[in-house]
PDB file of C-alpha atoms in Angstrom:
ATOM      1  CA  GLN A   1     -50.194 180.855 -49.850  1.00 80.00           C
ATOM      2  CA  VAL A   2     -51.960 177.104 -50.044  1.00 84.00           C
ATOM      3  CA  GLN A   3     -54.458 176.662 -47.461  1.00 90.00           C
ATOM      4  CA  LEU A   4     -57.954 175.251 -46.556  1.00 93.00           C
ATOM      5  CA  VAL A   5     -60.895 176.568 -45.450  1.00 93.00           C
ATOM      6  CA  GLU A   6     -64.156 175.356 -43.634  1.00 94.00           C
ATOM      7  CA  SER A   7     -67.405 176.922 -43.363  1.00 95.00           C
ATOM      8  CA  GLY A   8     -71.114 175.782 -42.415  1.00 97.00           C
ATOM      9  CA  GLY A   9     -70.847 174.907 -39.109  1.00 96.00           C
ATOM     10  CA  GLY A  10     -73.557 175.635 -36.503  1.00 97.00           C
ATOM     11  CA  SER A  11     -76.070 174.163 -34.390  1.00 98.00           C
ATOM     12  CA  VAL A  12     -79.015 172.101 -35.211  1.00 98.00           C
ATOM     13  CA  GLN A  13     -81.509 170.077 -33.787  1.00 98.00           C
ATOM     14  CA  ALA A  14     -81.397 166.173 -33.837  1.00 98.00           C
ATOM     15  CA  GLY A  15     -82.969 165.051 -37.588  1.00 98.00           C
ATOM     16  CA  GLY A  16     -81.498 168.720 -38.753  1.00 98.00           C
ATOM     17  CA  SER A  17     -79.399 169.080 -41.949  1.00 98.00           C
ATOM     18  CA  LEU A  18     -75.916 171.502 -42.743  1.00 98.00           C
ATOM     19  CA  ARG A  19     -73.748 171.600 -45.637  1.00 98.00           C
ATOM     20  CA  LEU A  20     -70.050 172.211 -45.272  1.00 98.00           C
ATOM     21  CA  SER A  21     -67.892 173.444 -47.539  1.00 97.00           C
ATOM     22  CA  CYS A  22     -64.115 173.360 -47.806  1.00 95.00           C
ATOM     23  CA  ALA A  23     -62.351 176.376 -50.324  1.00 93.00           C
ATOM     24  CA  ALA A  24     -59.080 175.433 -51.227  1.00 89.00           C
ATOM     25  CA  SER A  25     -56.781 178.105 -52.504  1.00 85.00           C
ATOM     26  CA  GLY A  26     -52.968 178.878 -53.664  1.00 81.00           C
ATOM     27  CA  TYR A  27     -53.873 174.833 -55.106  1.00 74.00           C
ATOM     28  CA  THR A  28     -55.619 172.969 -57.476  1.00 70.00           C
ATOM     29  CA  TRP A  29     -56.639 169.964 -56.299  1.00 72.00           C
ATOM     30  CA  SER A  30     -59.426 168.873 -57.918  1.00 68.00           C
ATOM     31  CA  ASN A  31     -57.430 165.684 -58.734  1.00 84.00           C
ATOM     32  CA  VAL A  32     -56.052 164.342 -55.393  1.00 90.00           C
ATOM     33  CA  CYS A  33     -58.078 162.786 -52.631  1.00 94.00           C
ATOM     34  CA  MET A  34     -60.068 165.236 -50.573  1.00 94.00           C
ATOM     35  CA  GLY A  35     -61.516 164.054 -47.179  1.00 96.00           C
ATOM     36  CA  TRP A  36     -63.637 164.889 -44.077  1.00 98.00           C
ATOM     37  CA  PHE A  37     -62.312 163.957 -40.209  1.00 98.00           C
ATOM     38  CA  ARG A  38     -64.475 165.118 -37.201  1.00 98.00           C
ATOM     39  CA  GLN A  39     -62.892 165.513 -33.936  1.00 98.00           C
ATOM     40  CA  ALA A  40     -65.517 165.338 -30.800  1.00 97.00           C
ATOM     41  CA  PRO A  41     -64.469 166.235 -27.090  1.00 92.00           C
ATOM     42  CA  GLY A  42     -62.049 163.892 -25.757  1.00 94.00           C
ATOM     43  CA  LYS A  43     -62.594 161.702 -28.547  1.00 96.00           C
ATOM     44  CA  GLU A  44     -59.638 161.170 -31.518  1.00 97.00           C
ATOM     45  CA  ARG A  45     -59.753 162.360 -34.870  1.00 97.00           C
ATOM     46  CA  GLU A  46     -61.257 159.831 -37.166  1.00 98.00           C
ATOM     47  CA  GLY A  47     -62.395 160.123 -40.823  1.00 98.00           C
ATOM     48  CA  VAL A  48     -65.544 160.807 -42.008  1.00 98.00           C
ATOM     49  CA  ALA A  49     -65.990 160.804 -45.789  1.00 98.00           C
ATOM     50  CA  LEU A  50     -63.414 160.629 -48.572  1.00 98.00           C
ATOM     51  CA  MET A  51     -63.287 161.515 -52.294  1.00 96.00           C
ATOM     52  CA  ALA A  52     -60.716 160.367 -54.786  1.00 94.00           C
ATOM     53  CA  GLY A  53     -59.207 162.141 -58.013  1.00 91.00           C
ATOM     54  CA  ASP A  54     -61.504 159.883 -60.454  1.00 91.00           C
ATOM     55  CA  GLY A  55     -65.171 161.409 -58.483  1.00 92.00           C
ATOM     56  CA  GLY A  56     -64.902 157.335 -56.289  1.00 94.00           C
ATOM     57  CA  THR A  57     -66.101 158.551 -52.621  1.00 97.00           C
ATOM     58  CA  SER A  58     -66.286 155.811 -49.720  1.00 97.00           C
ATOM     59  CA  TYR A  59     -67.559 157.132 -46.043  1.00 98.00           C
ATOM     60  CA  ALA A  60     -67.424 155.751 -42.359  1.00 98.00           C
ATOM     61  CA  ASP A  61     -69.776 153.255 -41.240  1.00 98.00           C
ATOM     62  CA  SER A  62     -72.075 155.385 -38.695  1.00 97.00           C
ATOM     63  CA  VAL A  63     -72.526 158.307 -41.361  1.00 98.00           C
ATOM     64  CA  LYS A  64     -73.018 156.028 -44.834  1.00 98.00           C
ATOM     65  CA  GLY A  65     -76.437 156.471 -45.835  1.00 97.00           C
ATOM     66  CA  ARG A  66     -76.438 160.155 -44.101  1.00 98.00           C
ATOM     67  CA  PHE A  67     -73.452 161.905 -45.349  1.00 98.00           C
ATOM     68  CA  THR A  68     -72.491 162.888 -48.994  1.00 98.00           C
ATOM     69  CA  ILE A  69     -69.280 164.528 -50.266  1.00 98.00           C
ATOM     70  CA  SER A  70     -68.878 166.177 -53.404  1.00 96.00           C
ATOM     71  CA  LYS A  71     -66.850 168.733 -55.178  1.00 93.00           C
ATOM     72  CA  ASP A  72     -67.378 171.491 -57.667  1.00 92.00           C
ATOM     73  CA  SER A  73     -63.755 171.524 -59.122  1.00 87.00           C
ATOM     74  CA  ALA A  74     -64.351 175.143 -61.432  1.00 89.00           C
ATOM     75  CA  LYS A  75     -64.794 176.935 -57.466  1.00 90.00           C
ATOM     76  CA  ASN A  76     -62.324 174.315 -56.134  1.00 89.00           C
ATOM     77  CA  THR A  77     -64.612 173.458 -53.461  1.00 93.00           C
ATOM     78  CA  VAL A  78     -65.395 170.187 -51.465  1.00 94.00           C
ATOM     79  CA  TYR A  79     -68.615 169.893 -49.528  1.00 97.00           C
ATOM     80  CA  LEU A  80     -70.351 168.070 -47.121  1.00 98.00           C
ATOM     81  CA  GLN A  81     -73.737 167.244 -47.291  1.00 98.00           C
ATOM     82  CA  MET A  82     -75.065 166.127 -43.389  1.00 98.00           C
ATOM     83  CA  ASN A  83     -78.492 164.747 -42.690  1.00 98.00           C
ATOM     84  CA  SER A  84     -80.813 162.613 -40.161  1.00 98.00           C
ATOM     85  CA  LEU A  85     -77.794 164.508 -37.969  1.00 98.00           C
ATOM     86  CA  LYS A  86     -77.871 162.502 -34.848  1.00 98.00           C
ATOM     87  CA  PRO A  87     -76.455 164.261 -31.704  1.00 97.00           C
ATOM     88  CA  ASP A  88     -73.467 161.924 -31.563  1.00 97.00           C
ATOM     89  CA  ASP A  89     -72.064 163.646 -34.787  1.00 98.00           C
ATOM     90  CA  THR A  90     -71.540 166.587 -32.840  1.00 98.00           C
ATOM     91  CA  ALA A  91     -67.953 167.274 -33.611  1.00 98.00           C
ATOM     92  CA  VAL A  92     -65.131 170.457 -35.045  1.00 98.00           C
ATOM     93  CA  TYR A  93     -64.911 169.403 -38.340  1.00 98.00           C
ATOM     94  CA  TYR A  94     -61.896 169.475 -41.046  1.00 98.00           C
ATOM     95  CA  CYS A  95     -61.715 169.295 -44.535  1.00 96.00           C
ATOM     96  CA  ALA A  96     -58.308 167.761 -45.805  1.00 96.00           C
ATOM     97  CA  ALA A  97     -56.136 167.583 -48.673  1.00 93.00           C
ATOM     98  CA  SER A  98     -53.484 164.843 -49.705  1.00 92.00           C
ATOM     99  CA  LEU A  99     -51.944 167.156 -52.551  1.00 81.00           C
ATOM    100  CA  PHE A 100     -49.716 163.977 -53.740  1.00 86.00           C
ATOM    101  CA  PHE A 101     -52.278 161.256 -54.164  1.00 87.00           C
ATOM    102  CA  ARG A 102     -54.766 161.032 -56.690  1.00 88.00           C
ATOM    103  CA  SER A 103     -55.918 157.932 -55.269  1.00 91.00           C
ATOM    104  CA  CYS A 104     -57.655 157.164 -51.631  1.00 94.00           C
ATOM    105  CA  SER A 105     -56.257 153.889 -51.755  1.00 91.00           C
ATOM    106  CA  SER A 106     -54.702 153.777 -48.246  1.00 93.00           C
ATOM    107  CA  GLY A 107     -58.766 155.340 -46.886  1.00 95.00           C
ATOM    108  CA  PHE A 108     -58.424 157.513 -44.070  1.00 96.00           C
ATOM    109  CA  ARG A 109     -54.534 156.572 -43.369  1.00 95.00           C
ATOM    110  CA  THR A 110     -54.037 158.347 -47.062  1.00 94.00           C
ATOM    111  CA  PRO A 111     -51.283 160.860 -45.707  1.00 93.00           C
ATOM    112  CA  PHE A 112     -52.907 163.920 -46.046  1.00 94.00           C
ATOM    113  CA  ARG A 113     -51.055 167.165 -45.811  1.00 92.00           C
ATOM    114  CA  LEU A 114     -53.069 170.180 -45.798  1.00 93.00           C
ATOM    115  CA  TRP A 115     -55.689 171.172 -43.048  1.00 95.00           C
ATOM    116  CA  GLY A 116     -57.815 173.421 -42.556  1.00 95.00           C
ATOM    117  CA  GLN A 117     -58.560 175.009 -39.662  1.00 95.00           C
ATOM    118  CA  GLY A 118     -62.283 173.038 -38.929  1.00 96.00           C
ATOM    119  CA  THR A 119     -65.731 174.196 -38.239  1.00 97.00           C
ATOM    120  CA  GLN A 120     -67.813 173.374 -35.232  1.00 98.00           C
ATOM    121  CA  VAL A 121     -71.598 171.313 -35.648  1.00 98.00           C
ATOM    122  CA  THR A 122     -73.071 171.004 -33.035  1.00 98.00           C
ATOM    123  CA  VAL A 123     -76.402 168.535 -32.588  1.00 98.00           C
ATOM    124  CA  SER A 124     -78.879 168.823 -29.752  1.00 97.00           C
ATOM    125  CA  SER A 125     -81.309 166.152 -29.247  1.00 94.00           C
TER     126      SER A 125
END
């Protein structure tokens, strides 16, 4: 069964850090576009970070300089290191895999076919 499983969410105070993990099973995705998205209550889902198959990265303006996406191909896992967290970062975070696209040339509009179940991140002031 092909699936993505996120972990690492939790509750932190503003200024704190968390590292989210996204483990893939049933599929070797290390050479495709992967992404992290989030959805806050009452808001639309938004893109946070992308990593292309060649390792190139891009970020939403709201998280640039604070969040870092990385991967461990041997573990088939993508990470999102989140530093200097703010209350506005509170959301359910999802990882996603494009499955068929090596590049993320369409940015957050790249077709992501596989999604994880999400992990809650809560940042208190």
